[in-house]
Tab-separated table of C-alpha atoms in Angstrom:
chain	number	residue	atom	x	y	z
A	1	UNK	CA	98.478	13.405	103.119
A	2	UNK	CA	101.932	14.702	104.014
A	3	UNK	CA	104.685	13.216	106.114
A	4	UNK	CA	104.601	13.745	109.891
A	5	UNK	CA	105.849	17.287	110.559
A	6	UNK	CA	108.092	16.002	113.358
A	7	UNK	CA	110.038	13.718	111.018
A	8	UNK	CA	111.658	14.612	107.706
A	9	UNK	CA	110.015	13.046	104.683
A	10	UNK	CA	111.999	10.690	102.516
A	11	UNK	CA	112.004	13.391	99.827
A	12	UNK	CA	113.575	15.862	102.252
A	13	UNK	CA	116.254	13.326	103.139
A	14	UNK	CA	116.864	12.444	99.511
A	15	UNK	CA	117.478	16.122	98.706
A	16	UNK	CA	120.409	16.009	101.142
A	17	UNK	CA	122.034	13.196	99.142
A	18	UNK	CA	121.157	13.906	95.487
A	19	UNK	CA	119.969	16.823	93.392
A	20	UNK	CA	116.265	16.164	92.783
A	21	UNK	CA	114.906	16.910	89.308
A	22	UNK	CA	111.245	16.798	88.271
A	23	UNK	CA	110.494	14.713	85.192
A	24	UNK	CA	107.509	16.812	84.195
A	25	UNK	CA	106.306	19.994	82.554
A	26	UNK	CA	103.430	20.295	85.034
A	27	UNK	CA	103.790	23.868	86.292
A	28	UNK	CA	101.755	23.335	89.460
A	29	UNK	CA	103.574	20.117	90.378
A	30	UNK	CA	106.947	21.822	89.987
A	31	UNK	CA	105.824	24.807	92.064
A	32	UNK	CA	104.596	22.439	94.787
A	33	UNK	CA	107.465	19.936	94.846
A	34	UNK	CA	110.331	22.437	94.386
A	35	UNK	CA	112.841	20.421	92.340
A	36	UNK	CA	116.199	21.957	91.482
A	37	UNK	CA	115.866	21.145	87.766
A	38	UNK	CA	113.046	20.039	85.504
A	39	UNK	CA	112.604	18.756	81.979
A	40	UNK	CA	110.415	19.238	78.972
A	41	UNK	CA	109.914	17.144	75.856
A	42	UNK	CA	107.163	16.732	73.233
A	43	UNK	CA	105.159	14.370	75.462
A	44	UNK	CA	105.252	16.797	78.365
A	45	UNK	CA	104.591	19.817	76.136
A	46	UNK	CA	101.558	18.079	74.617
A	47	UNK	CA	100.240	17.391	78.120
A	48	UNK	CA	100.954	21.006	79.032
A	49	UNK	CA	98.628	22.151	76.247
A	50	UNK	CA	95.743	20.965	78.399
A	51	UNK	CA	96.837	22.863	81.517
A	52	UNK	CA	95.212	26.266	82.226
A	53	UNK	CA	98.522	27.831	83.294
A	54	UNK	CA	99.785	27.560	79.716
A	55	UNK	CA	96.582	28.792	78.026
A	56	UNK	CA	97.873	32.317	77.318
A	57	UNK	CA	101.148	30.980	75.908
A	58	UNK	CA	99.318	28.579	73.595
A	59	UNK	CA	96.889	31.183	72.313
A	60	UNK	CA	99.714	33.675	71.764
A	61	UNK	CA	101.721	31.212	69.674
A	62	UNK	CA	98.685	30.065	67.693
A	63	UNK	CA	97.773	33.705	67.025
A	64	UNK	CA	101.341	34.304	65.835
A	65	UNK	CA	101.061	31.343	63.463
A	66	UNK	CA	97.784	32.580	62.001
A	67	UNK	CA	99.522	35.751	60.839
A	68	UNK	CA	102.064	33.735	58.831
A	69	UNK	CA	101.861	32.191	55.399
A	70	UNK	CA	104.018	29.672	53.595
A	71	UNK	CA	104.604	25.956	54.012
A	72	UNK	CA	102.134	24.598	56.546
A	73	UNK	CA	104.392	21.814	57.820
A	74	UNK	CA	107.233	24.262	58.433
A	75	UNK	CA	104.832	26.563	60.292
A	76	UNK	CA	103.576	23.745	62.512
A	77	UNK	CA	107.179	22.738	63.273
A	78	UNK	CA	107.990	26.325	64.195
A	79	UNK	CA	105.017	26.539	66.559
A	80	UNK	CA	106.154	23.289	68.193
A	81	UNK	CA	109.574	24.839	68.772
A	82	UNK	CA	108.070	28.050	70.112
A	83	UNK	CA	105.794	26.167	72.510
A	84	UNK	CA	108.658	23.950	73.658
A	85	UNK	CA	110.777	26.973	74.498
A	86	UNK	CA	107.804	28.912	75.850
A	87	UNK	CA	106.948	26.149	78.304
A	88	UNK	CA	110.624	25.800	79.160
A	89	UNK	CA	110.953	29.528	79.831
A	90	UNK	CA	107.999	29.452	82.239
A	91	UNK	CA	109.495	26.464	84.036
A	92	UNK	CA	112.914	28.143	84.158
A	93	UNK	CA	111.357	30.881	86.264
A	94	UNK	CA	110.222	28.257	88.787
A	95	UNK	CA	113.413	26.270	89.332
A	96	UNK	CA	116.793	27.463	90.586
A	97	UNK	CA	118.589	25.118	88.213
A	98	UNK	CA	118.157	23.966	84.631
A	99	UNK	CA	115.418	23.082	82.190
A	100	UNK	CA	116.269	20.181	79.882
A	101	UNK	CA	114.872	20.822	76.404
A	102	UNK	CA	114.752	17.978	73.909
A	103	UNK	CA	116.037	18.249	70.353
A	104	UNK	CA	113.725	16.600	67.815
A	105	UNK	CA	114.086	12.816	68.050
A	106	UNK	CA	113.841	12.514	64.271
A	107	UNK	CA	117.244	14.258	64.146
A	108	UNK	CA	118.872	11.635	66.392
A	109	UNK	CA	121.128	10.332	63.615
A	110	UNK	CA	121.999	13.732	62.121
A	111	UNK	CA	124.831	15.547	63.899
A	112	UNK	CA	124.643	18.795	61.903
A	113	UNK	CA	120.858	19.108	62.249
A	114	UNK	CA	121.031	18.399	65.978
A	115	UNK	CA	123.664	21.098	66.454
A	116	UNK	CA	121.591	23.556	64.415
A	117	UNK	CA	118.405	22.882	66.398
A	118	UNK	CA	120.284	23.186	69.705
A	119	UNK	CA	121.700	26.558	68.684
A	120	UNK	CA	118.213	27.663	67.637
A	121	UNK	CA	116.733	26.693	71.008
A	122	UNK	CA	119.473	28.545	72.892
A	123	UNK	CA	118.824	31.665	70.780
A	124	UNK	CA	115.061	31.387	71.346
A	125	UNK	CA	115.568	31.081	75.094
A	126	UNK	CA	117.845	34.130	75.032
A	127	UNK	CA	115.107	36.116	73.262
A	128	UNK	CA	112.827	35.225	76.175
A	129	UNK	CA	115.375	36.313	78.764
A	130	UNK	CA	116.571	32.829	79.704
A	131	UNK	CA	120.381	32.506	79.586
A	132	UNK	CA	122.044	29.366	78.289
A	133	UNK	CA	123.252	28.613	81.815
A	134	UNK	CA	119.627	27.781	82.677
A	135	UNK	CA	119.187	25.318	79.802
A	136	UNK	CA	120.324	21.783	79.058
A	137	UNK	CA	119.961	20.616	75.475
A	138	UNK	CA	118.629	17.053	75.562
A	139	UNK	CA	119.994	14.766	72.850
A	140	UNK	CA	119.567	11.033	72.215
A	141	UNK	CA	122.879	9.254	72.832
A	142	UNK	CA	123.450	7.864	69.363
A	143	UNK	CA	126.995	8.257	68.038
A	144	UNK	CA	125.747	11.235	66.015
A	145	UNK	CA	124.231	12.676	69.197
A	146	UNK	CA	127.512	12.208	71.042
A	147	UNK	CA	129.347	14.036	68.252
A	148	UNK	CA	126.768	16.837	68.359
A	149	UNK	CA	127.289	17.157	72.116
A	150	UNK	CA	131.042	17.331	71.590
A	151	UNK	CA	130.544	20.351	69.308
A	152	UNK	CA	127.916	22.008	71.467
A	153	UNK	CA	129.881	21.646	74.693
A	154	UNK	CA	132.877	23.257	72.961
A	155	UNK	CA	130.588	26.227	72.226
A	156	UNK	CA	129.472	26.488	75.843
A	157	UNK	CA	126.075	24.861	75.260
A	158	UNK	CA	125.519	22.244	77.963
A	159	UNK	CA	123.943	18.940	76.980
A	160	UNK	CA	121.897	16.180	78.592
A	161	UNK	CA	122.607	12.931	76.736
A	162	UNK	CA	119.572	10.705	77.167
A	163	UNK	CA	118.504	7.118	76.442
A	164	UNK	CA	121.652	5.688	78.041
A	165	UNK	CA	121.549	1.885	78.343
A	166	UNK	CA	125.124	0.709	77.743
A	167	UNK	CA	128.457	1.379	79.537
A	168	UNK	CA	130.342	2.257	76.330
A	169	UNK	CA	127.541	4.645	75.390
A	170	UNK	CA	127.870	6.361	78.770
A	171	UNK	CA	131.664	6.586	78.585
A	172	UNK	CA	131.524	8.062	75.073
A	173	UNK	CA	129.262	10.821	76.404
A	174	UNK	CA	131.703	11.614	79.205
A	175	UNK	CA	134.639	11.674	76.780
A	176	UNK	CA	132.682	14.112	74.585
A	177	UNK	CA	132.411	16.426	77.601
A	178	UNK	CA	128.644	16.109	78.024
A	179	UNK	CA	127.423	18.084	80.999
A	180	UNK	CA	125.029	15.319	82.043
A	181	UNK	CA	123.831	11.846	81.093
A	182	UNK	CA	120.482	10.202	81.817
A	183	UNK	CA	120.783	6.416	82.214
A	184	UNK	CA	117.309	4.837	82.153
A	185	UNK	CA	116.650	2.606	85.149
A	186	UNK	CA	113.057	1.522	84.572
A	187	UNK	CA	113.326	0.762	80.884
A	188	UNK	CA	116.257	-1.573	81.529
A	189	UNK	CA	114.182	-3.414	84.132
A	190	UNK	CA	111.224	-3.527	81.712
A	191	UNK	CA	113.356	-5.307	79.092
A	192	UNK	CA	114.518	-7.956	81.535
A	193	UNK	CA	111.087	-8.507	83.091
A	194	UNK	CA	109.583	-8.986	79.631
A	195	UNK	CA	111.951	-11.945	79.316
A	196	UNK	CA	111.019	-13.431	82.672
A	197	UNK	CA	114.117	-12.071	84.406
A	198	UNK	CA	112.651	-10.670	87.619
A	199	UNK	CA	115.269	-9.512	90.153
A	200	UNK	CA	115.134	-11.100	93.578
A	201	UNK	CA	115.901	-7.793	95.313
A	202	UNK	CA	116.348	-4.119	94.517
A	203	UNK	CA	120.124	-4.598	94.616
A	204	UNK	CA	119.746	-7.142	91.791
A	205	UNK	CA	117.619	-4.772	89.692
A	206	UNK	CA	119.540	-4.519	86.382
A	207	UNK	CA	118.689	-0.841	85.952
A	208	UNK	CA	119.892	-0.005	89.451
A	209	UNK	CA	123.070	-2.025	88.941
A	210	UNK	CA	123.743	-0.313	85.622
A	211	UNK	CA	123.520	3.196	87.078
A	212	UNK	CA	125.656	2.242	90.070
A	213	UNK	CA	128.288	0.870	87.679
A	214	UNK	CA	128.298	3.992	85.505
A	215	UNK	CA	128.518	6.218	88.582
A	216	UNK	CA	131.498	4.269	89.935
A	217	UNK	CA	133.286	4.289	86.577
A	218	UNK	CA	132.813	8.027	86.114
A	219	UNK	CA	134.135	8.769	89.598
A	220	UNK	CA	137.153	6.474	89.123
A	221	UNK	CA	137.924	8.308	85.892
A	222	UNK	CA	137.417	11.723	87.433
A	223	UNK	CA	134.807	12.466	84.773
A	224	UNK	CA	133.056	15.782	85.260
A	225	UNK	CA	129.888	14.557	83.541
A	226	UNK	CA	126.909	14.424	85.904
A	227	UNK	CA	125.126	11.073	86.283
A	228	UNK	CA	121.352	11.519	86.555
A	229	UNK	CA	119.296	8.381	87.130
A	230	UNK	CA	116.063	8.513	85.110
A	231	UNK	CA	112.991	6.477	84.141
A	232	UNK	CA	112.019	5.157	87.556
A	233	UNK	CA	109.258	2.615	88.057
A	234	UNK	CA	109.160	2.675	91.866
A	235	UNK	CA	110.236	4.534	94.975
A	236	UNK	CA	112.483	1.575	95.759
A	237	UNK	CA	114.477	2.166	92.565
A	238	UNK	CA	114.879	5.836	93.458
A	239	UNK	CA	116.048	5.114	96.997
A	240	UNK	CA	118.444	2.429	95.746
A	241	UNK	CA	120.298	5.230	93.939
A	242	UNK	CA	120.336	7.755	96.786
A	243	UNK	CA	123.619	9.604	96.493
A	244	UNK	CA	123.676	9.621	92.685
A	245	UNK	CA	124.590	13.093	91.376
A	246	UNK	CA	121.017	13.766	90.264
A	247	UNK	CA	117.752	11.857	90.092
A	248	UNK	CA	114.920	12.873	87.755
A	249	UNK	CA	111.647	11.675	89.229
A	250	UNK	CA	107.998	11.773	88.120
A	251	UNK	CA	105.527	13.853	90.155
A	252	UNK	CA	103.764	10.650	91.276
A	253	UNK	CA	106.926	9.218	92.828
A	254	UNK	CA	107.925	12.618	94.220
A	255	UNK	CA	104.545	12.780	95.962
A	256	UNK	CA	105.067	9.294	97.413
A	257	UNK	CA	108.486	10.290	98.717
A	258	UNK	CA	107.118	13.541	100.116
A	259	UNK	CA	104.257	11.819	101.952
A	260	UNK	CA	106.312	9.099	103.654
A	261	UNK	CA	108.944	8.895	106.354
A	262	UNK	CA	111.666	6.417	107.192
A	263	UNK	CA	115.429	6.622	107.023
A	264	UNK	CA	116.957	7.198	103.597
A	265	UNK	CA	120.466	5.789	103.383
A	266	UNK	CA	123.183	6.865	100.972
A	267	UNK	CA	123.694	4.018	98.491
A	268	UNK	CA	126.193	5.602	96.100
A	269	UNK	CA	129.535	6.802	97.444
A	270	UNK	CA	132.280	8.045	95.098
A	271	UNK	CA	135.184	5.564	94.952
A	272	UNK	CA	138.766	6.914	94.898
A	273	UNK	CA	139.926	8.278	91.588
A	274	UNK	CA	142.280	5.949	89.716
A	275	UNK	CA	145.122	6.912	87.408
A	276	UNK	CA	144.547	4.840	84.288
A	277	UNK	CA	145.490	5.138	80.618
A	278	UNK	CA	142.355	4.374	78.638
A	279	UNK	CA	141.819	4.279	74.893
A	280	UNK	CA	139.003	6.653	73.900
A	281	UNK	CA	135.757	5.261	72.534
A	282	UNK	CA	135.699	5.342	68.734
A	283	UNK	CA	132.697	5.244	66.427
A	284	UNK	CA	133.613	1.662	65.548
A	285	UNK	CA	133.786	0.526	69.183
A	286	UNK	CA	130.578	2.382	69.996
A	287	UNK	CA	128.726	0.620	67.173
A	288	UNK	CA	130.193	-2.779	67.982
A	289	UNK	CA	129.446	-2.613	71.701
A	290	UNK	CA	125.850	-1.528	71.125
A	291	UNK	CA	125.371	-4.196	68.460
A	292	UNK	CA	126.532	-6.806	70.981
A	293	UNK	CA	124.067	-5.527	73.590
A	294	UNK	CA	120.543	-6.515	72.527
A	295	UNK	CA	118.882	-4.660	75.399
A	296	UNK	CA	120.696	-1.381	74.736
A	297	UNK	CA	120.210	-1.577	70.962
A	298	UNK	CA	116.506	-2.294	71.264
A	299	UNK	CA	115.829	0.266	73.974
A	300	UNK	CA	117.779	3.038	72.237
A	301	UNK	CA	115.918	2.480	68.955
A	302	UNK	CA	112.606	2.099	70.766
A	303	UNK	CA	113.174	5.264	72.783
A	304	UNK	CA	114.026	7.350	69.728
A	305	UNK	CA	110.965	6.005	67.909
A	306	UNK	CA	108.727	6.788	70.896
A	307	UNK	CA	110.080	10.326	71.231
A	308	UNK	CA	109.564	10.828	67.479
A	309	UNK	CA	105.946	9.619	67.736
A	310	UNK	CA	105.377	12.002	70.634
A	311	UNK	CA	106.756	14.858	68.550
A	312	UNK	CA	104.442	13.914	65.680
A	313	UNK	CA	101.513	13.856	68.122
A	314	UNK	CA	102.420	17.347	69.339
A	315	UNK	CA	102.647	18.610	65.762
A	316	UNK	CA	99.308	17.004	64.882
A	317	UNK	CA	97.704	18.665	67.898
A	318	UNK	CA	99.084	22.032	66.825
A	319	UNK	CA	97.903	21.495	63.243
A	320	UNK	CA	94.416	20.639	64.499
A	321	UNK	CA	94.319	23.762	66.661
A	322	UNK	CA	95.366	25.886	63.692
A	323	UNK	CA	92.518	24.395	61.661
A	324	UNK	CA	92.477	22.481	58.406
C-alpha cells in the first residue's frame, strides 16, 4: 500500500528537510526507496549473501579464493574485504551519494590498523571504478578511531564516525574533521528503557534529545561535520529529528514513511553561530567524560563487540562456503 497519490507521503516530505540514507545493503530496497546514501557492514553483507542479486559477486569471489593458497584465516579475511567492497560498489551504482563501508570492529582500538584498512578499502574501490568521493569509511568513535579519522581526513578520505553516545565523543569527532557522525538514537532509548526510564513523550526521548543537542552544538560552533541520526526504533523518532543533516533509516521504517501521509514538520533548525574560545578535547578528557557516562561507555563497548561478532559470523559463513 502506498500513500495517496494526491498527497505527498511523509517520506517525500522528509526528503525536503533532511538527506535520507538507507541503513541496508538490500539492493532491491535501495532501488525501490531511492535514498541519497546507503551503508554496508558485516551484518548487512552477511544478509546480502542470501540475496540473488549478489549471487554472481559471491561466486566470483569464492572462485578467486579457491585459486589461492596460504594461511586460511588470512584468505577468509581477504574474501570478507572483497565482498564488503563488492557489495558496496554495486550499491554505489544505485545511489547518487555515498556508501558507508565499515572498518573491522576488532580494530576499533588500533589507530594504525584502522588507517591501513581504510586505505585498503579506498584502493579496492578505486580498482572497481568507484572514486573515494563516493565512499565514507565507517569507524567506531573510540579515541583511537577519532585519531584515525584525523589522519584519514587529512589524506582526503572521508569518514563516518559511528557509535556516538556522548557529547564529548561527538565534539572530538568534529574537531578531528570527521566528514560525518552517526549518533545512535534507538540504542540510547534502549538503555534507559531497560532501567525503567520510559519517556513520557517523543520530545523527552533521551536519544532524540541527545541528537538535537549535538546538532545545536555543532551549528553554534560552525562545525562542518554532518550530523546523521541513526539507529531508529520508530517512525516517531525519525520525524522528531526532521531537519537533521541526514537520517539513516531501515527499509522497514522507510516503507512506513512512504506509505503514510500527514504533515511533517521541521524539528531541527540551525541556531546562530556563536564566537566562542573552546579548549579542544584531549585524550584525557575524552576518557574521563566517557568513564563518567555509564550509558555511553556501555553502549560503545557493546556496539563494538556486536559489530565484531557480526564480522566473525561473516567470516565463518565465508569459511563454510569455501569448505573445510
